Coordinates of C-alpha atoms and ligand atoms in Angstrom, one line a residue:
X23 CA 0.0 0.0 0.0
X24 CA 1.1 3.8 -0.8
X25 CA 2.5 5.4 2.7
X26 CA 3.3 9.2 1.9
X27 CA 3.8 11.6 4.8
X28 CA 3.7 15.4 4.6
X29 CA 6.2 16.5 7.5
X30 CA 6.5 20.1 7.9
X31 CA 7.9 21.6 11.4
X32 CA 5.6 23.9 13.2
X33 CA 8.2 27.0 13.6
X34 CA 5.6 29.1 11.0
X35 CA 2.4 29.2 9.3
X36 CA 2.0 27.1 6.2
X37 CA 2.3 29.1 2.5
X38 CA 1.0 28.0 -0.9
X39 CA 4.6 26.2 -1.1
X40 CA 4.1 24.1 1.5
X41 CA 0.4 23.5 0.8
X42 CA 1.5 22.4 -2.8
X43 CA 3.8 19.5 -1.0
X44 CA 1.1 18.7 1.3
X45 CA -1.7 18.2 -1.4
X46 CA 1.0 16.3 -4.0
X47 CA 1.4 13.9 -1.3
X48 CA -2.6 13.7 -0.5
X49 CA -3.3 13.5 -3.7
X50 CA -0.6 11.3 -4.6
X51 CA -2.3 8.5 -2.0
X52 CA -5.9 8.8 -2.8
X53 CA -5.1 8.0 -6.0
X54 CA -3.7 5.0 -5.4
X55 CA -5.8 4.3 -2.0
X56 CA -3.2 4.9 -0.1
X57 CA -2.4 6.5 3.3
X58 CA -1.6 10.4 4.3
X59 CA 0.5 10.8 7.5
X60 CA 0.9 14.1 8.9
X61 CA 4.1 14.5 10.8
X62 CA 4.8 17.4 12.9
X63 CA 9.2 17.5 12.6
X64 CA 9.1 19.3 16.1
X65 CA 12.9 18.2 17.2
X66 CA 13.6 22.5 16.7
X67 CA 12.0 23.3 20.6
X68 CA 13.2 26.3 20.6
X69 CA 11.6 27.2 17.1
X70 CA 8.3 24.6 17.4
X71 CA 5.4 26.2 19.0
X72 CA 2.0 24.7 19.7
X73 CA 0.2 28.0 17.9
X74 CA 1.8 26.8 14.5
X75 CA 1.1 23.3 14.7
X76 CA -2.6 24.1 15.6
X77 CA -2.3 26.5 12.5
X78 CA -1.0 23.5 10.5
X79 CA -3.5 21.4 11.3
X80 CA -6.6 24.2 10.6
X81 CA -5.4 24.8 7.4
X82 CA -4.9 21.2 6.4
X83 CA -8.4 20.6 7.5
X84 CA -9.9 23.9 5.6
X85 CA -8.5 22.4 2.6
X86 CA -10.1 19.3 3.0
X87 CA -6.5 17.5 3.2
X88 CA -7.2 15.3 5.7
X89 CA -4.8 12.6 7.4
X90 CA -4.8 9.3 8.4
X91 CA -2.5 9.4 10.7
X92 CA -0.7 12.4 13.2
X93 CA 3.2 12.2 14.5
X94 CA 4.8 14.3 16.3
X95 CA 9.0 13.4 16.5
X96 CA 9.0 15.4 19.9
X97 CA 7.1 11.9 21.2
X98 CA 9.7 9.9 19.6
X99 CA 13.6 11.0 20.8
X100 CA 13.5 7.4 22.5
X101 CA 13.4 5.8 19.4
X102 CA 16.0 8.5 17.8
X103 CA 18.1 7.0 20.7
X104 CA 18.0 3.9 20.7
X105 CA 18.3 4.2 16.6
X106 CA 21.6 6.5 17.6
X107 CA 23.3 4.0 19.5
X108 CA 22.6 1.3 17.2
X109 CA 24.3 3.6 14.6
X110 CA 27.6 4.2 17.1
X111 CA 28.2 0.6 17.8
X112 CA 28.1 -0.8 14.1
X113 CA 30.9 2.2 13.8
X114 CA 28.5 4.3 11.8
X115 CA 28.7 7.7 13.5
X116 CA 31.6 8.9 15.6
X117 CA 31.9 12.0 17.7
X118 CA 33.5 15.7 16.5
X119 CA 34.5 18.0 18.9
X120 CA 35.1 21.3 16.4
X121 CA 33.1 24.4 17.4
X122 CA 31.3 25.9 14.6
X123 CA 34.1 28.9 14.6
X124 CA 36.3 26.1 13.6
X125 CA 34.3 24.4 11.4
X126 CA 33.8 27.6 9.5
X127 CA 37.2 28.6 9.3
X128 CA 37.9 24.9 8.1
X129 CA 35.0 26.0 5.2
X130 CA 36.9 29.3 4.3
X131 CA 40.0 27.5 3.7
X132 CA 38.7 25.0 1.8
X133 CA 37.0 27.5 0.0
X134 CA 40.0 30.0 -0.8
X135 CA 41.9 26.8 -2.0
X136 CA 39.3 26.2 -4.9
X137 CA 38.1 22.7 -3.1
X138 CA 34.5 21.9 -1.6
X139 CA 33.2 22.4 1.8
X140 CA 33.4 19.4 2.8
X141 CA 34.0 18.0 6.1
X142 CA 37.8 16.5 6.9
X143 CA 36.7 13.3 8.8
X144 CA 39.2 15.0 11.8
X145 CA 36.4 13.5 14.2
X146 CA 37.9 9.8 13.3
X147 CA 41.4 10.9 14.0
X148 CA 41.0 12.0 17.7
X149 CA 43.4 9.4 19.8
X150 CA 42.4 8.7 23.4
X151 CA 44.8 11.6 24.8
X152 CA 42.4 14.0 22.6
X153 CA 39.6 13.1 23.5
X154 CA 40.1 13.1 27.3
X155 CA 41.7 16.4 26.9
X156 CA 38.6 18.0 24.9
X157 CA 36.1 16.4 27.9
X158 CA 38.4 18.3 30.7
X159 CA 38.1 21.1 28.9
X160 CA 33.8 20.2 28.9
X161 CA 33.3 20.1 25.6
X162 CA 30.5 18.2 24.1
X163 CA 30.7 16.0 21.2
X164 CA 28.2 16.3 18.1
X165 CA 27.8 13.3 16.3
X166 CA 28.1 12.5 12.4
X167 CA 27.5 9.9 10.2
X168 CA 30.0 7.9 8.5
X169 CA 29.0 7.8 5.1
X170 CA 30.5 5.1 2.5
X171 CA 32.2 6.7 -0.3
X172 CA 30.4 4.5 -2.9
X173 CA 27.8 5.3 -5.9
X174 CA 24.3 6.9 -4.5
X175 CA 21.5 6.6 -7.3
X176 CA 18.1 6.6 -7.4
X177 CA 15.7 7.0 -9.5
X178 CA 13.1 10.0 -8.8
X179 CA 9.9 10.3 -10.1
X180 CA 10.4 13.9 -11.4
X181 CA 13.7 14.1 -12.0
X182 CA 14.6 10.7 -13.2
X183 CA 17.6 9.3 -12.4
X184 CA 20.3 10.7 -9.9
X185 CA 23.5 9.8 -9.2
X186 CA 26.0 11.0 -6.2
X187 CA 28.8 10.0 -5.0
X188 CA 29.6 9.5 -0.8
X189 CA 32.4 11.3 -1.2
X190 CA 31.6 14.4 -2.5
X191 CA 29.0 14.9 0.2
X192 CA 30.2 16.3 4.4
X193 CA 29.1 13.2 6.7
X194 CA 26.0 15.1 7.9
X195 CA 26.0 16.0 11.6
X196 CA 22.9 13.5 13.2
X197 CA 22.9 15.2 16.9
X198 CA 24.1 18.8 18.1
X199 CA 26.3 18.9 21.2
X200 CA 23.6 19.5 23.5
X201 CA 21.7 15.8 22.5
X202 CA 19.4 17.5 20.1
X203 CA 18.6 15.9 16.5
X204 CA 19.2 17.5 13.2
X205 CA 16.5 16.7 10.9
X206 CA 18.4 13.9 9.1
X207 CA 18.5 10.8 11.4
X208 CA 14.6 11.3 13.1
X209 CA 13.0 12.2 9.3
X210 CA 14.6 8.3 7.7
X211 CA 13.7 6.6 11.3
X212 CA 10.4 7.7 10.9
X213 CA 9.9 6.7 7.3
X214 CA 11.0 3.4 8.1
X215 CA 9.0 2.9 11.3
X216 CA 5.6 4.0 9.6
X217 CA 6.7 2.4 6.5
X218 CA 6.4 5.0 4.0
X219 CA 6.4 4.2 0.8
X220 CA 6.8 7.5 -1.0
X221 CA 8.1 10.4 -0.3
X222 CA 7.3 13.4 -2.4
X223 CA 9.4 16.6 -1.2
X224 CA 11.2 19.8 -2.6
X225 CA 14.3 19.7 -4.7
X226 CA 16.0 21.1 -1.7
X227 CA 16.5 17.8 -0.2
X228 CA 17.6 16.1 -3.2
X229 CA 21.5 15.8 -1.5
X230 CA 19.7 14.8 2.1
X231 CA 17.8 11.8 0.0
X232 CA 21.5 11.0 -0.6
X233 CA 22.6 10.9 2.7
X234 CA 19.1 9.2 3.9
X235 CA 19.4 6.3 0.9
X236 CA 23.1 5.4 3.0
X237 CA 20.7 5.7 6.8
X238 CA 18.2 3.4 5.6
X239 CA 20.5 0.7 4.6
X240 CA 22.7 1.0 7.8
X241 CA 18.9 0.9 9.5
X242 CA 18.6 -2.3 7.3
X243 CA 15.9 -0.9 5.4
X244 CA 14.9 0.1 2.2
X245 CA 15.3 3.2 0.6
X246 CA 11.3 4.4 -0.2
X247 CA 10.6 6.1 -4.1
X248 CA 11.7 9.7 -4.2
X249 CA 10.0 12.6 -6.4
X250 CA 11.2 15.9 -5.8
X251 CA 9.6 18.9 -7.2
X252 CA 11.1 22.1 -8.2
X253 CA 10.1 25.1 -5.3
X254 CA 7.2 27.1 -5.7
X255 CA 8.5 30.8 -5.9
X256 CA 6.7 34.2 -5.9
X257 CA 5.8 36.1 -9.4
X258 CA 9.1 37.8 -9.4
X259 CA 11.1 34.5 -9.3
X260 CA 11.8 34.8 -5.4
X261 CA 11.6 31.7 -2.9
X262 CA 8.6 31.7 -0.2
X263 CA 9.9 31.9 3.3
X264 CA 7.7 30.8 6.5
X265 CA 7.9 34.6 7.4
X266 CA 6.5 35.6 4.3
X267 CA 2.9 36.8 5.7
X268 CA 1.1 37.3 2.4
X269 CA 1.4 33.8 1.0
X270 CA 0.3 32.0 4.2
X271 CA -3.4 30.0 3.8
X272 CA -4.4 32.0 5.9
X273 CA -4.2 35.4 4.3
X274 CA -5.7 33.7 0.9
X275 CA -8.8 32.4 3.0
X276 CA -9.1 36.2 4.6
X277 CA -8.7 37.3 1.0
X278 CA -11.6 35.3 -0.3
X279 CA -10.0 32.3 -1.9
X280 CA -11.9 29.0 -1.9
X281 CA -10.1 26.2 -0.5
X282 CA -11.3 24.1 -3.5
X283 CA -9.1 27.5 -6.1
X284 CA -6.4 26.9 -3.8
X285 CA -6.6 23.3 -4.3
X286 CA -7.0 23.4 -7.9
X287 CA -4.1 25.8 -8.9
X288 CA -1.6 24.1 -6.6
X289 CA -2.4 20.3 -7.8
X290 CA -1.5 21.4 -10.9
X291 CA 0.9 24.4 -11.3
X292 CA 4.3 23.4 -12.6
X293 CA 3.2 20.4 -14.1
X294 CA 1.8 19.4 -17.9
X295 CA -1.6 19.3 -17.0
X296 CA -4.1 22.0 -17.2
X297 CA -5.2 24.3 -14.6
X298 CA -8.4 24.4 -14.1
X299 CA -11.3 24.8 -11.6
X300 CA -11.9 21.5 -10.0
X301 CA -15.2 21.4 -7.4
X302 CA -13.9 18.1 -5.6
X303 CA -10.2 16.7 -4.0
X304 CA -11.6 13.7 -5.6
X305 CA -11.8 15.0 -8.9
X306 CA -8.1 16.3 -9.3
X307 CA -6.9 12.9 -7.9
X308 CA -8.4 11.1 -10.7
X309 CA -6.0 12.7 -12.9
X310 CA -3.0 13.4 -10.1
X311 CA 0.1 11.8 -11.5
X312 CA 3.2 13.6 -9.8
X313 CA 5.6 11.9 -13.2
X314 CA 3.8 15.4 -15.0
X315 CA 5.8 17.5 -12.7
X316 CA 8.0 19.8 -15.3
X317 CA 11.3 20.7 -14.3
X318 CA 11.1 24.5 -14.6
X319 CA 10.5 26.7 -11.4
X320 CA 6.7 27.5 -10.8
X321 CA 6.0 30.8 -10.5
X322 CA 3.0 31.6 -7.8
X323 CA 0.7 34.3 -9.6
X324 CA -1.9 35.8 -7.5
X325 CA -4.4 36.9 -10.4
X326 CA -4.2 33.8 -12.2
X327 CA -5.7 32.3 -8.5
X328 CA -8.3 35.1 -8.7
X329 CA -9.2 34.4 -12.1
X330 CA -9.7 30.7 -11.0
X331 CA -11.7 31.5 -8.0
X332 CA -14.7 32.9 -10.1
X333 CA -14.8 30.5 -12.1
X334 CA -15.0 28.0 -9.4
X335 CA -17.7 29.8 -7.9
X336 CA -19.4 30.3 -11.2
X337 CA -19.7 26.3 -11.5
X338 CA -20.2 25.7 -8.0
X339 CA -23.8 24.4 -7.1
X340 CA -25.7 25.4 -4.3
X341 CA -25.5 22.2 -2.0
X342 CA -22.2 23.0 -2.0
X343 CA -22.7 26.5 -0.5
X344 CA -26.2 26.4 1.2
X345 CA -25.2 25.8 4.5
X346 CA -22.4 28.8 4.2
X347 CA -25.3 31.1 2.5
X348 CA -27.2 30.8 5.8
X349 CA -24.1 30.9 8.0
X350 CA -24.0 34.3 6.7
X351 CA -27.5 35.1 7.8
X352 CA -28.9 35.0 4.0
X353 CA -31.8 33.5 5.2
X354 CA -33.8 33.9 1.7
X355 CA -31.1 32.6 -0.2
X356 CA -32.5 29.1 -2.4
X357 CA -31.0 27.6 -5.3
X358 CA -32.7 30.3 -8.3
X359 CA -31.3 33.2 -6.1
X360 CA -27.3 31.3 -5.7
X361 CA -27.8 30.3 -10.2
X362 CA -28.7 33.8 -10.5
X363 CA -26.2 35.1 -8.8
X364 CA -23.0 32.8 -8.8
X365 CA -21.9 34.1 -12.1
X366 CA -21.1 37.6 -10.5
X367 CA -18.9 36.6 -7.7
X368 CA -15.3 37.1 -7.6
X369 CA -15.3 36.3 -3.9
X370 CA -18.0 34.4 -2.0
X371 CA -19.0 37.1 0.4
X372 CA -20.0 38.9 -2.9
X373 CA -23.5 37.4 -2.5
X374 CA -24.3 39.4 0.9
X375 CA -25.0 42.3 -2.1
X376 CA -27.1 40.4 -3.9
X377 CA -28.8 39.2 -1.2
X378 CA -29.2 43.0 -0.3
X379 CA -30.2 43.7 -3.5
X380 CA -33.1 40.9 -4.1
X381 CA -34.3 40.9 -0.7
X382 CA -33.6 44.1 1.5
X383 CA -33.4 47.7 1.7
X384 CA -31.6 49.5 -1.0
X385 CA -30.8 52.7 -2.1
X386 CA -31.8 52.5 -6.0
X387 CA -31.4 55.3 -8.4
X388 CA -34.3 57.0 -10.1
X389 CA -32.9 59.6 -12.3
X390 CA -36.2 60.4 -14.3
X391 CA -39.2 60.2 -11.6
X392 CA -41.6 60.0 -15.2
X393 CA -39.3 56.8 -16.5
X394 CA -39.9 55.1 -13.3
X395 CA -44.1 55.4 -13.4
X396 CA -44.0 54.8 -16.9
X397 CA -42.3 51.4 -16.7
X398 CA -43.8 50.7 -13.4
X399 CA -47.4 50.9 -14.8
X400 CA -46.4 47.9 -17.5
X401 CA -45.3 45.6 -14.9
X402 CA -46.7 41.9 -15.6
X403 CA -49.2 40.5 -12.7
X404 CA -47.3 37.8 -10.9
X405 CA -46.5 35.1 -10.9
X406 CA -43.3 35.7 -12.2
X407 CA -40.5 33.7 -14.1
X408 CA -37.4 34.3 -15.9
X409 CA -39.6 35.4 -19.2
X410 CA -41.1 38.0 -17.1
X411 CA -38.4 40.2 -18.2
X412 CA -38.7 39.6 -21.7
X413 CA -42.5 40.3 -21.8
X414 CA -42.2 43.4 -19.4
X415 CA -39.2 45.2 -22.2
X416 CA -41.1 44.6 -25.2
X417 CA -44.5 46.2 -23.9
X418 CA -42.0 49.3 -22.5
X419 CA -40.2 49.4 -26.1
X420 CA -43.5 49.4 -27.7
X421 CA -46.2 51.3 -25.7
X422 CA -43.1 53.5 -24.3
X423 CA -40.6 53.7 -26.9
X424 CA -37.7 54.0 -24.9
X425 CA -34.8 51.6 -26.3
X426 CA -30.9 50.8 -25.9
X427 CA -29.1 52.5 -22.9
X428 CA -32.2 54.5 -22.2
X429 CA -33.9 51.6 -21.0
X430 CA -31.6 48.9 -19.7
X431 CA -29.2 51.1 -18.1
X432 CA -32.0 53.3 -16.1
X433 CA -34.0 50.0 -15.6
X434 CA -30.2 48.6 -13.5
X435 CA -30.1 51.4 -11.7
X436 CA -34.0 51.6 -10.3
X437 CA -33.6 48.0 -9.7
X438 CA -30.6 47.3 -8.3
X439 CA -28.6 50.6 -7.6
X440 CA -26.1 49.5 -9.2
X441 CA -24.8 49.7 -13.1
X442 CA -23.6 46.2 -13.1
X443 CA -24.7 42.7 -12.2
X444 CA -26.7 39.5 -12.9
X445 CA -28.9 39.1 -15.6
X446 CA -32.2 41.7 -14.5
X447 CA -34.4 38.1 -16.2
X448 CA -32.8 36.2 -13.1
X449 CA -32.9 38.9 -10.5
X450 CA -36.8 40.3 -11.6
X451 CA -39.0 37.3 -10.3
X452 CA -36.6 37.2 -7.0
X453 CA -36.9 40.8 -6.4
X454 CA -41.0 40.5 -6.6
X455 CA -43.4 42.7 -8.3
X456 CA -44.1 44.7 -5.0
X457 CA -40.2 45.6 -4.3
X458 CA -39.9 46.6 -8.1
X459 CA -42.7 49.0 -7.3
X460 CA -41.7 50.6 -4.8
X461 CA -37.7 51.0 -6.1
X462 CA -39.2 52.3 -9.3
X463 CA -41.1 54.9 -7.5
X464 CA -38.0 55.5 -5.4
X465 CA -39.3 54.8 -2.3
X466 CA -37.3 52.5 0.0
X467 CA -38.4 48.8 0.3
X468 CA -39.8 49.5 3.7
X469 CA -42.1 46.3 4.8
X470 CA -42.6 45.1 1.5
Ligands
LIG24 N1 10.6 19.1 7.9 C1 11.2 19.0 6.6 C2 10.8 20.2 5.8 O1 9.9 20.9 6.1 C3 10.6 17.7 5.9 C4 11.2 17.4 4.7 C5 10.8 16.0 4.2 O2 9.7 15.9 3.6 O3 11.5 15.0 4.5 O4 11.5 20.6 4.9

């Protein structure tokens, strides 16, 4: 069975970049029944806060990404342990004693001398006399990982094959000096111990899959299937940072995206498929194949979303929104008022006007006092449909005369106050013959 995990650490709120990692992996096992973990990489105490993880999970849940399972690595440094010291007696990791000043003026060297940054292995020269000496003086060991300087290959999903080789890669450093864990050694541990199958994840780990193929096998486990994507940037070409407030869920859902827009442009940006408004999580997993991934950097555009959000709301039906119509309080709202009316909206909370406008108080515009009783006197008995409107123009055109912009415009503006909006066939019968009265003889709707 497909195991995919979506494992962000709660030290900020989630953006569209993380969301897009979060829903390829979702997506990626309900299309193949699989399972969706949701691990919280909390090792970072300092930096992990409870606020963030709650946000995490909210705005997993708004999106409709829901999990089948929840971790949290903070409940699992036994196992890191245990894992740790399995590691150190098979000769795997060995202890470094450099501070970071050294270690960076090892880089700088390195550096100035044209070679790669990485790490000299000192750690496995230390003789006894060292290491006692470095304890007196109380310093605390970090620990790193002894990688084998052989081939590394895999082959990923979206980038096809990859090849490194152990020794152009630093043995990473598994634990800091004060016994906390990097995010190498807990992240393959866990995708062993919950048996993940696939693991979908930015291009920026590409070299820490390298490093984690080498822990799996000295775990005695194999390596799961790989696909990393290209990072999401911003519409100038710039990365997304946790700190970046405007691209947070959050924000979009205060701006008026749907979770189902947000859904739809992320599943899809960046890869070969077309974007285009999807109503159901089911829907774009019927089609969700993470091989159509391009290669190129996808470039977030915010009117591109907007443009999407309409039109999801303009195919949306109403038992998909009737419970949020009367959340709002639009207690009249019923499926003629949300057809007439979802073709207008760029937002959702655009239908509180309408609302206003077939069923409240309203201040309409009568221009020409005369124009409104003429019209008004030609208004059909009820009951009213959409070819209402049709039967009420012609008898205006022809016992009236007026025509073109002198009738539909001034008609908009008596009716609805406004110059723009739904179709006046849609809104007529849901206004009601006594409201269209009264606005035409610009008196306010009072207790009609
Ligand atoms: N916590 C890591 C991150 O947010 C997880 C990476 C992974 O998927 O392994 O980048």
């Amino acid at each position: 069975m497909t195991v995919v995990r979506f494992a962000p650490s709660p030290t900020g709120y989630l953006h569209v970049g993380n969301i897009r990692m979060a829903l390829a992996n979702w997506l990626h096992a309900r299309s193949s029944n699989g399972r969706f973990i949701l691990r919280l990489d909390d090792t970072d105490k300092e930096r992990s806060t409870h606020e963030y993880a709650t946000s995490i999970e909210e705005d997993l849940k708004w999106l409709g990404l829901e999990w089948d399972q929840l971790e949290r690595q903070s409940a699992r440094l036994d196992r890191y342990r245990e894992t740790l010291e399995k590691l150190k007696t098979a000769g795997r990791v060995y202890a470094c004693y450099e501070t970071s000043e050294e270690l960076d003026y090892k880089r700088k060297r390195q550096r100035s001398q044209g070679k790669p940054p990485i790490y000299d292995r000192s750690g496995l020269e230390l003789d006894a006399a060292k290491l006692r000496e470095y304890e007196a003086e109380g310093r605390k060991p970090h620990w790193r990982f002894k990688l084998d300087h052989n081939d590394i290959k895999f082959d990923d999903l979206v980038r096809g094959p990859v090849h490194f080789h152990g020794s152009n890669l630093s043995d990473p450093v598994l634990v800091r000096g004060d016994g906390t864990y990097l995010y190498m050694l807990p992240s393959a541990v866990d995708d062993v111990d919950m048996a993940v199958t696939d693991v979908i994840r930015g291009e920026d780990h590409v070299a820490n899959t390298a490093v984690q193929i080498q822990l799996f096998e000295a775990l005695g486990a194999l390596p799961p299937t790989f696909a990393h994507t290209p990072l999401l940037t911003d519409i100038s070409g710039k990365g997304l940072s946790k700190r970046l407030g405007s691209m947070t869920v959050n924000s979009m859902r205060e701006d008026g995206v749907e979770a189902m827009a947000l859904n739809s442009y992320l599943a899809r940006i960046g890869t070969s498929d077309s974007i285009m408004p999807c109503i159901s999580l089911d829907d774009l997993a019927v089609d969700f194949d993470i091989s159509h991934t391009g290669r190129g950097t996808p470039k977030f555009d915010p009117e591109q979303l907007k443009t999407l959000n309409a039109a999801l709301l303009h195919a949306t039906p109403i038992e998909d929104v009737y419970a949020r119509m009367l959340g709002l309080g639009l207690h009249r709202a019923n499926a003629d008022f949300w057809m007439a009316v979802r073709s207008n909206l760029e937002r959702f909370e655009d239908v509180i006007l309408w609302h206003k406008v077939c069923f409240d108080d309203i201040e309409t515009v009568i221009e020409d006092v005369s124009f409104g009783k003429a019209v008004a006197d030609l208004l059909p008995v009820e009951p009213w449909d959409e070819t209402t409107w049709k039967k009420w123009i012609e008898k205006i055109k022809e016992k009236k005369g007026y025509k073109g912009k002198n009738l539909f415009l001034p008609l908009r503006l008596a009716l609805s106050g406004l110059d723009h909006g739904p179709e006046l066939k849609m809104l007529l019968p849901l206004i009601g013959r006594a409201r269209v009265m009264q606005r035409l003889e610009g008196k306010k709707d009072g207790n009609v």
